[in-house]
């Protein structure tokens, strides 16, 4: 289970990745694990939150737009993006956002 | 199952609401349905995407920050927010974002 990301004071950036999967695993779980590991060691990575319930939503958080761009161009990530289109996703949407404010609650 | 939101060309706004629930329903499902219905008829509402897998992620999309503020102050929503703290959520985090770019893929 994904946990809530501990992000710093805004502003920072978020990538909202919403997707619908194809049937079957087709190597997806292994790739997802590798991408999570690689993203977490990228410069400027702040955290990630993920849930799938039919629709999948993954939100990754980054210090700068440049950090997002660098991750998008990562060699292994490029391969994953290509297989995402050919194998794993029926459709997806990626939204690049600037987080302007945040607030939280804990019991 | 939540579907992918059909949003217009950026810029627009996103509210990323990440949460961990308490045990049991406690009237949550009924409230969630009412809030989804009420949000969808708010001025400036563009769409919503939601998934829970332990961690819950709900992203709602809005035309302006003012629309987000108006929804936050909605009378029924204020009651739901209060019960969210007393009954439904162990913790949550809300992030207000400006969507600067988006792109999508369909098979």
JSON list of C-alpha atoms in Angstrom, two decimals:
[
{"chain": "A", "resi": 1, "resn": "UNK", "atom": "CA", "xyz": [0.00, 0.00, 0.00]},
{"chain": "A", "resi": 2, "resn": "UNK", "atom": "CA", "xyz": [1.21, 3.45, -0.95]},
{"chain": "A", "resi": 3, "resn": "UNK", "atom": "CA", "xyz": [1.56, 5.95, 1.91]},
{"chain": "A", "resi": 4, "resn": "UNK", "atom": "CA", "xyz": [0.93, 9.67, 1.97]},
{"chain": "A", "resi": 5, "resn": "UNK", "atom": "CA", "xyz": [3.95, 11.57, 0.66]},
{"chain": "A", "resi": 6, "resn": "UNK", "atom": "CA", "xyz": [5.74, 13.90, 3.04]},
{"chain": "A", "resi": 7, "resn": "UNK", "atom": "CA", "xyz": [6.28, 16.95, 0.89]},
{"chain": "A", "resi": 8, "resn": "UNK", "atom": "CA", "xyz": [7.88, 20.28, 1.84]},
{"chain": "A", "resi": 9, "resn": "UNK", "atom": "CA", "xyz": [6.22, 23.70, 2.00]},
{"chain": "A", "resi": 10, "resn": "UNK", "atom": "CA", "xyz": [4.80, 24.76, -1.39]},
{"chain": "A", "resi": 11, "resn": "UNK", "atom": "CA", "xyz": [5.53, 25.69, -4.05]},
{"chain": "A", "resi": 12, "resn": "UNK", "atom": "CA", "xyz": [6.60, 22.39, -5.58]},
{"chain": "A", "resi": 13, "resn": "UNK", "atom": "CA", "xyz": [5.34, 20.35, -8.54]},
{"chain": "A", "resi": 14, "resn": "UNK", "atom": "CA", "xyz": [3.01, 17.38, -8.99]},
{"chain": "A", "resi": 15, "resn": "UNK", "atom": "CA", "xyz": [2.57, 14.98, -11.90]},
{"chain": "A", "resi": 16, "resn": "UNK", "atom": "CA", "xyz": [-0.91, 13.45, -11.85]},
{"chain": "A", "resi": 17, "resn": "UNK", "atom": "CA", "xyz": [-0.86, 10.25, -13.94]},
{"chain": "A", "resi": 18, "resn": "UNK", "atom": "CA", "xyz": [-4.31, 8.70, -14.43]},
{"chain": "A", "resi": 19, "resn": "UNK", "atom": "CA", "xyz": [-4.58, 5.42, -16.31]},
{"chain": "A", "resi": 20, "resn": "UNK", "atom": "CA", "xyz": [-6.68, 2.46, -17.36]},
{"chain": "A", "resi": 21, "resn": "UNK", "atom": "CA", "xyz": [-4.79, -0.82, -17.69]},
{"chain": "A", "resi": 22, "resn": "UNK", "atom": "CA", "xyz": [-5.00, -3.56, -20.27]},
{"chain": "A", "resi": 23, "resn": "UNK", "atom": "CA", "xyz": [-5.91, -7.10, -19.07]},
{"chain": "A", "resi": 24, "resn": "UNK", "atom": "CA", "xyz": [-3.22, -9.23, -17.40]},
{"chain": "A", "resi": 25, "resn": "UNK", "atom": "CA", "xyz": [0.13, -8.30, -15.91]},
{"chain": "A", "resi": 26, "resn": "UNK", "atom": "CA", "xyz": [2.40, -8.50, -19.04]},
{"chain": "A", "resi": 27, "resn": "UNK", "atom": "CA", "xyz": [5.43, -7.55, -16.93]},
{"chain": "A", "resi": 28, "resn": "UNK", "atom": "CA", "xyz": [3.76, -4.46, -15.53]},
{"chain": "A", "resi": 29, "resn": "UNK", "atom": "CA", "xyz": [4.28, -5.13, -11.79]},
{"chain": "A", "resi": 30, "resn": "UNK", "atom": "CA", "xyz": [8.01, -5.67, -12.26]},
{"chain": "A", "resi": 31, "resn": "UNK", "atom": "CA", "xyz": [8.36, -2.49, -14.32]},
{"chain": "A", "resi": 32, "resn": "UNK", "atom": "CA", "xyz": [6.29, -0.48, -11.86]},
{"chain": "A", "resi": 33, "resn": "UNK", "atom": "CA", "xyz": [8.55, -1.56, -9.02]},
{"chain": "A", "resi": 34, "resn": "UNK", "atom": "CA", "xyz": [11.67, -0.64, -10.99]},
{"chain": "A", "resi": 35, "resn": "UNK", "atom": "CA", "xyz": [10.25, 2.75, -11.99]},
{"chain": "A", "resi": 36, "resn": "UNK", "atom": "CA", "xyz": [9.29, 3.52, -8.37]},
{"chain": "A", "resi": 37, "resn": "UNK", "atom": "CA", "xyz": [12.82, 2.67, -7.26]},
{"chain": "A", "resi": 38, "resn": "UNK", "atom": "CA", "xyz": [14.47, 4.69, -10.06]},
{"chain": "A", "resi": 39, "resn": "UNK", "atom": "CA", "xyz": [12.20, 7.71, -9.57]},
{"chain": "A", "resi": 40, "resn": "UNK", "atom": "CA", "xyz": [12.95, 7.77, -5.85]},
{"chain": "A", "resi": 41, "resn": "UNK", "atom": "CA", "xyz": [16.66, 8.30, -6.50]},
{"chain": "A", "resi": 42, "resn": "UNK", "atom": "CA", "xyz": [16.17, 11.01, -9.15]},
{"chain": "A", "resi": 43, "resn": "UNK", "atom": "CA", "xyz": [17.39, 14.51, -8.21]},
{"chain": "A", "resi": 44, "resn": "UNK", "atom": "CA", "xyz": [14.44, 16.62, -7.10]},
{"chain": "A", "resi": 45, "resn": "UNK", "atom": "CA", "xyz": [12.11, 13.70, -6.32]},
{"chain": "A", "resi": 46, "resn": "UNK", "atom": "CA", "xyz": [9.92, 14.49, -3.28]},
{"chain": "A", "resi": 47, "resn": "UNK", "atom": "CA", "xyz": [7.54, 11.53, -3.02]},
{"chain": "A", "resi": 48, "resn": "UNK", "atom": "CA", "xyz": [4.79, 9.52, -4.68]},
{"chain": "A", "resi": 49, "resn": "UNK", "atom": "CA", "xyz": [1.24, 8.39, -3.88]},
{"chain": "A", "resi": 50, "resn": "UNK", "atom": "CA", "xyz": [-0.60, 5.69, -5.78]},
{"chain": "A", "resi": 51, "resn": "UNK", "atom": "CA", "xyz": [-3.92, 3.84, -5.78]},
{"chain": "A", "resi": 52, "resn": "UNK", "atom": "CA", "xyz": [-5.76, 1.72, -8.32]},
{"chain": "A", "resi": 53, "resn": "UNK", "atom": "CA", "xyz": [-9.43, 0.85, -8.20]},
{"chain": "A", "resi": 54, "resn": "UNK", "atom": "CA", "xyz": [-10.16, 0.12, -11.84]},
{"chain": "A", "resi": 55, "resn": "UNK", "atom": "CA", "xyz": [-8.88, 3.62, -12.57]},
{"chain": "A", "resi": 56, "resn": "UNK", "atom": "CA", "xyz": [-5.28, 4.09, -11.44]},
{"chain": "A", "resi": 57, "resn": "UNK", "atom": "CA", "xyz": [-4.04, 7.39, -10.03]},
{"chain": "A", "resi": 58, "resn": "UNK", "atom": "CA", "xyz": [-0.34, 7.98, -9.34]},
{"chain": "A", "resi": 59, "resn": "UNK", "atom": "CA", "xyz": [0.80, 11.39, -8.16]},
{"chain": "A", "resi": 60, "resn": "UNK", "atom": "CA", "xyz": [4.54, 12.06, -7.99]},
{"chain": "A", "resi": 61, "resn": "UNK", "atom": "CA", "xyz": [5.97, 15.20, -6.41]},
{"chain": "A", "resi": 62, "resn": "UNK", "atom": "CA", "xyz": [9.05, 17.11, -7.58]},
{"chain": "A", "resi": 63, "resn": "UNK", "atom": "CA", "xyz": [11.08, 20.16, -6.64]},
{"chain": "A", "resi": 64, "resn": "UNK", "atom": "CA", "xyz": [11.16, 21.69, -10.13]},
{"chain": "A", "resi": 65, "resn": "UNK", "atom": "CA", "xyz": [9.85, 21.31, -13.67]},
{"chain": "A", "resi": 66, "resn": "UNK", "atom": "CA", "xyz": [13.41, 20.48, -14.72]},
{"chain": "A", "resi": 67, "resn": "UNK", "atom": "CA", "xyz": [13.43, 17.47, -12.37]},
{"chain": "A", "resi": 68, "resn": "UNK", "atom": "CA", "xyz": [10.19, 16.24, -13.99]},
{"chain": "A", "resi": 69, "resn": "UNK", "atom": "CA", "xyz": [11.69, 16.69, -17.47]},
{"chain": "A", "resi": 70, "resn": "UNK", "atom": "CA", "xyz": [14.87, 14.83, -16.50]},
{"chain": "A", "resi": 71, "resn": "UNK", "atom": "CA", "xyz": [12.84, 11.89, -15.17]},
{"chain": "A", "resi": 72, "resn": "UNK", "atom": "CA", "xyz": [10.74, 11.82, -18.35]},
{"chain": "A", "resi": 73, "resn": "UNK", "atom": "CA", "xyz": [13.97, 11.48, -20.36]},
{"chain": "A", "resi": 74, "resn": "UNK", "atom": "CA", "xyz": [15.51, 8.77, -18.14]},
{"chain": "A", "resi": 75, "resn": "UNK", "atom": "CA", "xyz": [16.65, 5.91, -20.37]},
{"chain": "A", "resi": 76, "resn": "UNK", "atom": "CA", "xyz": [14.86, 3.10, -18.51]},
{"chain": "A", "resi": 77, "resn": "UNK", "atom": "CA", "xyz": [11.80, 5.29, -18.09]},
{"chain": "A", "resi": 78, "resn": "UNK", "atom": "CA", "xyz": [11.67, 5.92, -21.85]},
{"chain": "A", "resi": 79, "resn": "UNK", "atom": "CA", "xyz": [11.53, 2.16, -22.41]},
{"chain": "A", "resi": 80, "resn": "UNK", "atom": "CA", "xyz": [8.76, 1.88, -19.80]},
{"chain": "A", "resi": 81, "resn": "UNK", "atom": "CA", "xyz": [6.83, 4.71, -21.47]},
{"chain": "A", "resi": 82, "resn": "UNK", "atom": "CA", "xyz": [7.07, 2.92, -24.80]},
{"chain": "A", "resi": 83, "resn": "UNK", "atom": "CA", "xyz": [5.85, -0.39, -23.32]},
{"chain": "A", "resi": 84, "resn": "UNK", "atom": "CA", "xyz": [3.14, 1.58, -21.53]},
{"chain": "A", "resi": 85, "resn": "UNK", "atom": "CA", "xyz": [1.67, 2.43, -24.91]},
{"chain": "A", "resi": 86, "resn": "UNK", "atom": "CA", "xyz": [2.23, -0.95, -26.57]},
{"chain": "A", "resi": 87, "resn": "UNK", "atom": "CA", "xyz": [1.37, -3.25, -23.64]},
{"chain": "A", "resi": 88, "resn": "UNK", "atom": "CA", "xyz": [0.08, -1.87, -20.38]},
{"chain": "A", "resi": 89, "resn": "UNK", "atom": "CA", "xyz": [-2.33, 1.01, -20.84]},
{"chain": "A", "resi": 90, "resn": "UNK", "atom": "CA", "xyz": [-5.62, 1.35, -22.70]},
{"chain": "A", "resi": 91, "resn": "UNK", "atom": "CA", "xyz": [-5.35, 5.04, -22.04]},
{"chain": "A", "resi": 92, "resn": "UNK", "atom": "CA", "xyz": [-3.70, 7.51, -19.74]},
{"chain": "A", "resi": 93, "resn": "UNK", "atom": "CA", "xyz": [-3.56, 11.20, -19.02]},
{"chain": "A", "resi": 94, "resn": "UNK", "atom": "CA", "xyz": [-0.63, 13.09, -17.52]},
{"chain": "A", "resi": 95, "resn": "UNK", "atom": "CA", "xyz": [-1.09, 16.48, -15.91]},
{"chain": "A", "resi": 96, "resn": "UNK", "atom": "CA", "xyz": [1.86, 18.67, -14.86]},
{"chain": "A", "resi": 97, "resn": "UNK", "atom": "CA", "xyz": [0.90, 20.92, -11.95]},
{"chain": "A", "resi": 98, "resn": "UNK", "atom": "CA", "xyz": [2.34, 23.53, -9.65]},
{"chain": "A", "resi": 99, "resn": "UNK", "atom": "CA", "xyz": [1.28, 22.91, -6.06]},
{"chain": "A", "resi": 100, "resn": "UNK", "atom": "CA", "xyz": [0.46, 26.36, -4.70]},
{"chain": "A", "resi": 101, "resn": "UNK", "atom": "CA", "xyz": [-0.98, 25.53, -1.26]},
{"chain": "A", "resi": 102, "resn": "UNK", "atom": "CA", "xyz": [-1.47, 22.50, 0.93]},
{"chain": "A", "resi": 103, "resn": "UNK", "atom": "CA", "xyz": [-2.88, 21.65, 4.34]},
{"chain": "A", "resi": 104, "resn": "UNK", "atom": "CA", "xyz": [-3.34, 18.48, 6.30]},
{"chain": "A", "resi": 105, "resn": "UNK", "atom": "CA", "xyz": [-5.14, 16.86, 9.20]},
{"chain": "A", "resi": 106, "resn": "UNK", "atom": "CA", "xyz": [-4.13, 14.08, 11.55]},
{"chain": "A", "resi": 107, "resn": "UNK", "atom": "CA", "xyz": [-6.23, 12.49, 14.31]},
{"chain": "B", "resi": 1, "resn": "UNK", "atom": "CA", "xyz": [-15.48, 2.87, -10.76]},
{"chain": "B", "resi": 2, "resn": "UNK", "atom": "CA", "xyz": [-14.32, 6.43, -11.33]},
{"chain": "B", "resi": 3, "resn": "UNK", "atom": "CA", "xyz": [-13.52, 7.37, -14.91]},
{"chain": "B", "resi": 4, "resn": "UNK", "atom": "CA", "xyz": [-10.85, 9.65, -16.31]},
{"chain": "B", "resi": 5, "resn": "UNK", "atom": "CA", "xyz": [-11.99, 13.27, -16.20]},
{"chain": "B", "resi": 6, "resn": "UNK", "atom": "CA", "xyz": [-12.42, 15.11, -19.50]},
{"chain": "B", "resi": 7, "resn": "UNK", "atom": "CA", "xyz": [-10.77, 18.43, -18.74]},
{"chain": "B", "resi": 8, "resn": "UNK", "atom": "CA", "xyz": [-10.25, 21.40, -21.08]},
{"chain": "B", "resi": 9, "resn": "UNK", "atom": "CA", "xyz": [-6.96, 22.84, -22.29]},
{"chain": "B", "resi": 10, "resn": "UNK", "atom": "CA", "xyz": [-4.75, 24.05, -19.39]},
{"chain": "B", "resi": 11, "resn": "UNK", "atom": "CA", "xyz": [-4.48, 26.15, -17.40]},
{"chain": "B", "resi": 12, "resn": "UNK", "atom": "CA", "xyz": [-7.07, 24.96, -14.88]},
{"chain": "B", "resi": 13, "resn": "UNK", "atom": "CA", "xyz": [-6.86, 23.87, -11.25]},
{"chain": "B", "resi": 14, "resn": "UNK", "atom": "CA", "xyz": [-6.65, 20.55, -9.43]},
{"chain": "B", "resi": 15, "resn": "UNK", "atom": "CA", "xyz": [-7.32, 19.65, -5.80]},
{"chain": "B", "resi": 16, "resn": "UNK", "atom": "CA", "xyz": [-5.42, 16.51, -4.82]},
{"chain": "B", "resi": 17, "resn": "UNK", "atom": "CA", "xyz": [-7.05, 15.01, -1.72]},
{"chain": "B", "resi": 18, "resn": "UNK", "atom": "CA", "xyz": [-5.12, 12.07, -0.25]},
{"chain": "B", "resi": 19, "resn": "UNK", "atom": "CA", "xyz": [-6.56, 10.25, 2.75]},
{"chain": "B", "resi": 20, "resn": "UNK", "atom": "CA", "xyz": [-6.46, 7.27, 5.09]},
{"chain": "B", "resi": 21, "resn": "UNK", "atom": "CA", "xyz": [-9.86, 6.12, 6.38]},
{"chain": "B", "resi": 22, "resn": "UNK", "atom": "CA", "xyz": [-10.95, 4.99, 9.80]},
{"chain": "B", "resi": 23, "resn": "UNK", "atom": "CA", "xyz": [-12.42, 1.46, 10.14]},
{"chain": "B", "resi": 24, "resn": "UNK", "atom": "CA", "xyz": [-16.06, 0.87, 9.10]},
{"chain": "B", "resi": 25, "resn": "UNK", "atom": "CA", "xyz": [-18.39, 2.93, 6.96]},
{"chain": "B", "resi": 26, "resn": "UNK", "atom": "CA", "xyz": [-19.93, 5.27, 9.58]},
{"chain": "B", "resi": 27, "resn": "UNK", "atom": "CA", "xyz": [-22.09, 6.94, 6.93]},
{"chain": "B", "resi": 28, "resn": "UNK", "atom": "CA", "xyz": [-19.11, 7.65, 4.68]},
{"chain": "B", "resi": 29, "resn": "UNK", "atom": "CA", "xyz": [-20.41, 6.08, 1.45]},
{"chain": "B", "resi": 30, "resn": "UNK", "atom": "CA", "xyz": [-23.66, 8.04, 1.61]},
{"chain": "B", "resi": 31, "resn": "UNK", "atom": "CA", "xyz": [-21.83, 11.31, 2.25]},
{"chain": "B", "resi": 32, "resn": "UNK", "atom": "CA", "xyz": [-19.29, 10.62, -0.50]},
{"chain": "B", "resi": 33, "resn": "UNK", "atom": "CA", "xyz": [-22.11, 10.10, -2.99]},
{"chain": "B", "resi": 34, "resn": "UNK", "atom": "CA", "xyz": [-23.84, 13.32, -1.91]},
{"chain": "B", "resi": 35, "resn": "UNK", "atom": "CA", "xyz": [-20.60, 15.31, -2.10]},
{"chain": "B", "resi": 36, "resn": "UNK", "atom": "CA", "xyz": [-19.84, 13.96, -5.58]},
{"chain": "B", "resi": 37, "resn": "UNK", "atom": "CA", "xyz": [-23.32, 14.98, -6.72]},
{"chain": "B", "resi": 38, "resn": "UNK", "atom": "CA", "xyz": [-23.11, 18.45, -5.13]},
{"chain": "B", "resi": 39, "resn": "UNK", "atom": "CA", "xyz": [-19.58, 19.12, -6.42]},
{"chain": "B", "resi": 40, "resn": "UNK", "atom": "CA", "xyz": [-20.62, 18.19, -9.95]},
{"chain": "B", "resi": 41, "resn": "UNK", "atom": "CA", "xyz": [-23.22, 21.00, -10.03]},
{"chain": "B", "resi": 42, "resn": "UNK", "atom": "CA", "xyz": [-20.91, 23.67, -8.55]},
{"chain": "B", "resi": 43, "resn": "UNK", "atom": "CA", "xyz": [-19.97, 26.53, -10.87]},
{"chain": "B", "resi": 44, "resn": "UNK", "atom": "CA", "xyz": [-16.50, 25.93, -12.30]},
{"chain": "B", "resi": 45, "resn": "UNK", "atom": "CA", "xyz": [-16.44, 22.17, -11.66]},
{"chain": "B", "resi": 46, "resn": "UNK", "atom": "CA", "xyz": [-14.61, 20.33, -14.46]},
{"chain": "B", "resi": 47, "resn": "UNK", "atom": "CA", "xyz": [-14.44, 16.71, -13.28]},
{"chain": "B", "resi": 48, "resn": "UNK", "atom": "CA", "xyz": [-13.18, 14.28, -10.65]},
{"chain": "B", "resi": 49, "resn": "UNK", "atom": "CA", "xyz": [-11.09, 11.10, -10.52]},
{"chain": "B", "resi": 50, "resn": "UNK", "atom": "CA", "xyz": [-10.94, 8.81, -7.53]},
{"chain": "B", "resi": 51, "resn": "UNK", "atom": "CA", "xyz": [-9.34, 5.53, -6.41]},
{"chain": "B", "resi": 52, "resn": "UNK", "atom": "CA", "xyz": [-8.79, 3.89, -3.03]},
{"chain": "B", "resi": 53, "resn": "UNK", "atom": "CA", "xyz": [-6.34, 1.07, -2.36]},
{"chain": "B", "resi": 54, "resn": "UNK", "atom": "CA", "xyz": [-5.74, 1.51, 1.34]},
{"chain": "B", "resi": 55, "resn": "UNK", "atom": "CA", "xyz": [-4.62, 5.05, 0.54]},
{"chain": "B", "resi": 56, "resn": "UNK", "atom": "CA", "xyz": [-7.40, 7.06, -1.12]},
{"chain": "B", "resi": 57, "resn": "UNK", "atom": "CA", "xyz": [-6.67, 9.63, -3.82]},
{"chain": "B", "resi": 58, "resn": "UNK", "atom": "CA", "xyz": [-9.38, 11.94, -5.14]},
{"chain": "B", "resi": 59, "resn": "UNK", "atom": "CA", "xyz": [-8.47, 14.62, -7.66]},
{"chain": "B", "resi": 60, "resn": "UNK", "atom": "CA", "xyz": [-11.09, 17.22, -8.53]},
{"chain": "B", "resi": 61, "resn": "UNK", "atom": "CA", "xyz": [-10.63, 19.72, -11.35]},
{"chain": "B", "resi": 62, "resn": "UNK", "atom": "CA", "xyz": [-11.83, 23.33, -11.38]},
{"chain": "B", "resi": 63, "resn": "UNK", "atom": "CA", "xyz": [-11.83, 26.37, -13.65]},
{"chain": "B", "resi": 64, "resn": "UNK", "atom": "CA", "xyz": [-10.56, 28.83, -11.04]},
{"chain": "B", "resi": 65, "resn": "UNK", "atom": "CA", "xyz": [-9.27, 29.09, -7.47]},
{"chain": "B", "resi": 66, "resn": "UNK", "atom": "CA", "xyz": [-12.47, 30.97, -6.65]},
{"chain": "B", "resi": 67, "resn": "UNK", "atom": "CA", "xyz": [-14.54, 27.94, -7.67]},
{"chain": "B", "resi": 68, "resn": "UNK", "atom": "CA", "xyz": [-12.46, 25.78, -5.32]},
{"chain": "B", "resi": 69, "resn": "UNK", "atom": "CA", "xyz": [-12.94, 28.26, -2.48]},
{"chain": "B", "resi": 70, "resn": "UNK", "atom": "CA", "xyz": [-16.70, 28.41, -3.08]},
{"chain": "B", "resi": 71, "resn": "UNK", "atom": "CA", "xyz": [-16.98, 24.63, -2.93]},
{"chain": "B", "resi": 72, "resn": "UNK", "atom": "CA", "xyz": [-14.91, 24.53, 0.26]},
{"chain": "B", "resi": 73, "resn": "UNK", "atom": "CA", "xyz": [-17.46, 26.93, 1.83]},
{"chain": "B", "resi": 74, "resn": "UNK", "atom": "CA", "xyz": [-20.55, 25.03, 0.62]},
{"chain": "B", "resi": 75, "resn": "UNK", "atom": "CA", "xyz": [-22.84, 24.47, 3.61]},
{"chain": "B", "resi": 76, "resn": "UNK", "atom": "CA", "xyz": [-23.27, 20.70, 3.17]},
{"chain": "B", "resi": 77, "resn": "UNK", "atom": "CA", "xyz": [-19.58, 20.34, 2.35]},
{"chain": "B", "resi": 78, "resn": "UNK", "atom": "CA", "xyz": [-18.63, 22.15, 5.59]},
{"chain": "B", "resi": 79, "resn": "UNK", "atom": "CA", "xyz": [-20.63, 19.55, 7.54]},
{"chain": "B", "resi": 80, "resn": "UNK", "atom": "CA", "xyz": [-18.91, 16.75, 5.61]},
{"chain": "B", "resi": 81, "resn": "UNK", "atom": "CA", "xyz": [-15.50, 18.29, 6.31]},
{"chain": "B", "resi": 82, "resn": "UNK", "atom": "CA", "xyz": [-16.30, 18.39, 10.01]},
{"chain": "B", "resi": 83, "resn": "UNK", "atom": "CA", "xyz": [-17.44, 14.75, 10.05]},
{"chain": "B", "resi": 84, "resn": "UNK", "atom": "CA", "xyz": [-14.36, 13.91, 8.02]},
{"chain": "B", "resi": 85, "resn": "UNK", "atom": "CA", "xyz": [-12.23, 14.94, 10.98]},
{"chain": "B", "resi": 86, "resn": "UNK", "atom": "CA", "xyz": [-14.41, 13.45, 13.70]},
{"chain": "B", "resi": 87, "resn": "UNK", "atom": "CA", "xyz": [-15.44, 10.19, 12.00]},
{"chain": "B", "resi": 88, "resn": "UNK", "atom": "CA", "xyz": [-14.02, 9.22, 8.64]},
{"chain": "B", "resi": 89, "resn": "UNK", "atom": "CA", "xyz": [-10.35, 10.06, 8.28]},
{"chain": "B", "resi": 90, "resn": "UNK", "atom": "CA", "xyz": [-7.29, 9.09, 10.28]},
{"chain": "B", "resi": 91, "resn": "UNK", "atom": "CA", "xyz": [-5.44, 11.68, 8.25]},
{"chain": "B", "resi": 92, "resn": "UNK", "atom": "CA", "xyz": [-5.63, 13.55, 5.01]},
{"chain": "B", "resi": 93, "resn": "UNK", "atom": "CA", "xyz": [-3.69, 16.03, 2.95]},
{"chain": "B", "resi": 94, "resn": "UNK", "atom": "CA", "xyz": [-5.13, 18.53, 0.48]},
{"chain": "B", "resi": 95, "resn": "UNK", "atom": "CA", "xyz": [-3.00, 20.11, -2.23]},
{"chain": "B", "resi": 96, "resn": "UNK", "atom": "CA", "xyz": [-4.23, 23.00, -4.38]},
{"chain": "B", "resi": 97, "resn": "UNK", "atom": "CA", "xyz": [-2.52, 22.98, -7.77]},
{"chain": "B", "resi": 98, "resn": "UNK", "atom": "CA", "xyz": [-2.46, 24.84, -11.05]},
{"chain": "B", "resi": 99, "resn": "UNK", "atom": "CA", "xyz": [-2.42, 22.43, -13.99]},
{"chain": "B", "resi": 100, "resn": "UNK", "atom": "CA", "xyz": [0.08, 23.92, -16.43]},
{"chain": "B", "resi": 101, "resn": "UNK", "atom": "CA", "xyz": [0.32, 21.20, -19.11]},
{"chain": "B", "resi": 102, "resn": "UNK", "atom": "CA", "xyz": [-1.33, 17.91, -19.90]},
{"chain": "B", "resi": 103, "resn": "UNK", "atom": "CA", "xyz": [-1.12, 15.21, -22.53]},
{"chain": "B", "resi": 104, "resn": "UNK", "atom": "CA", "xyz": [-2.84, 11.91, -23.07]},
{"chain": "B", "resi": 105, "resn": "UNK", "atom": "CA", "xyz": [-2.71, 8.61, -24.88]},
{"chain": "B", "resi": 106, "resn": "UNK", "atom": "CA", "xyz": [-5.42, 6.29, -26.14]},
{"chain": "B", "resi": 107, "resn": "UNK", "atom": "CA", "xyz": [-5.03, 2.89, -27.80]}
]
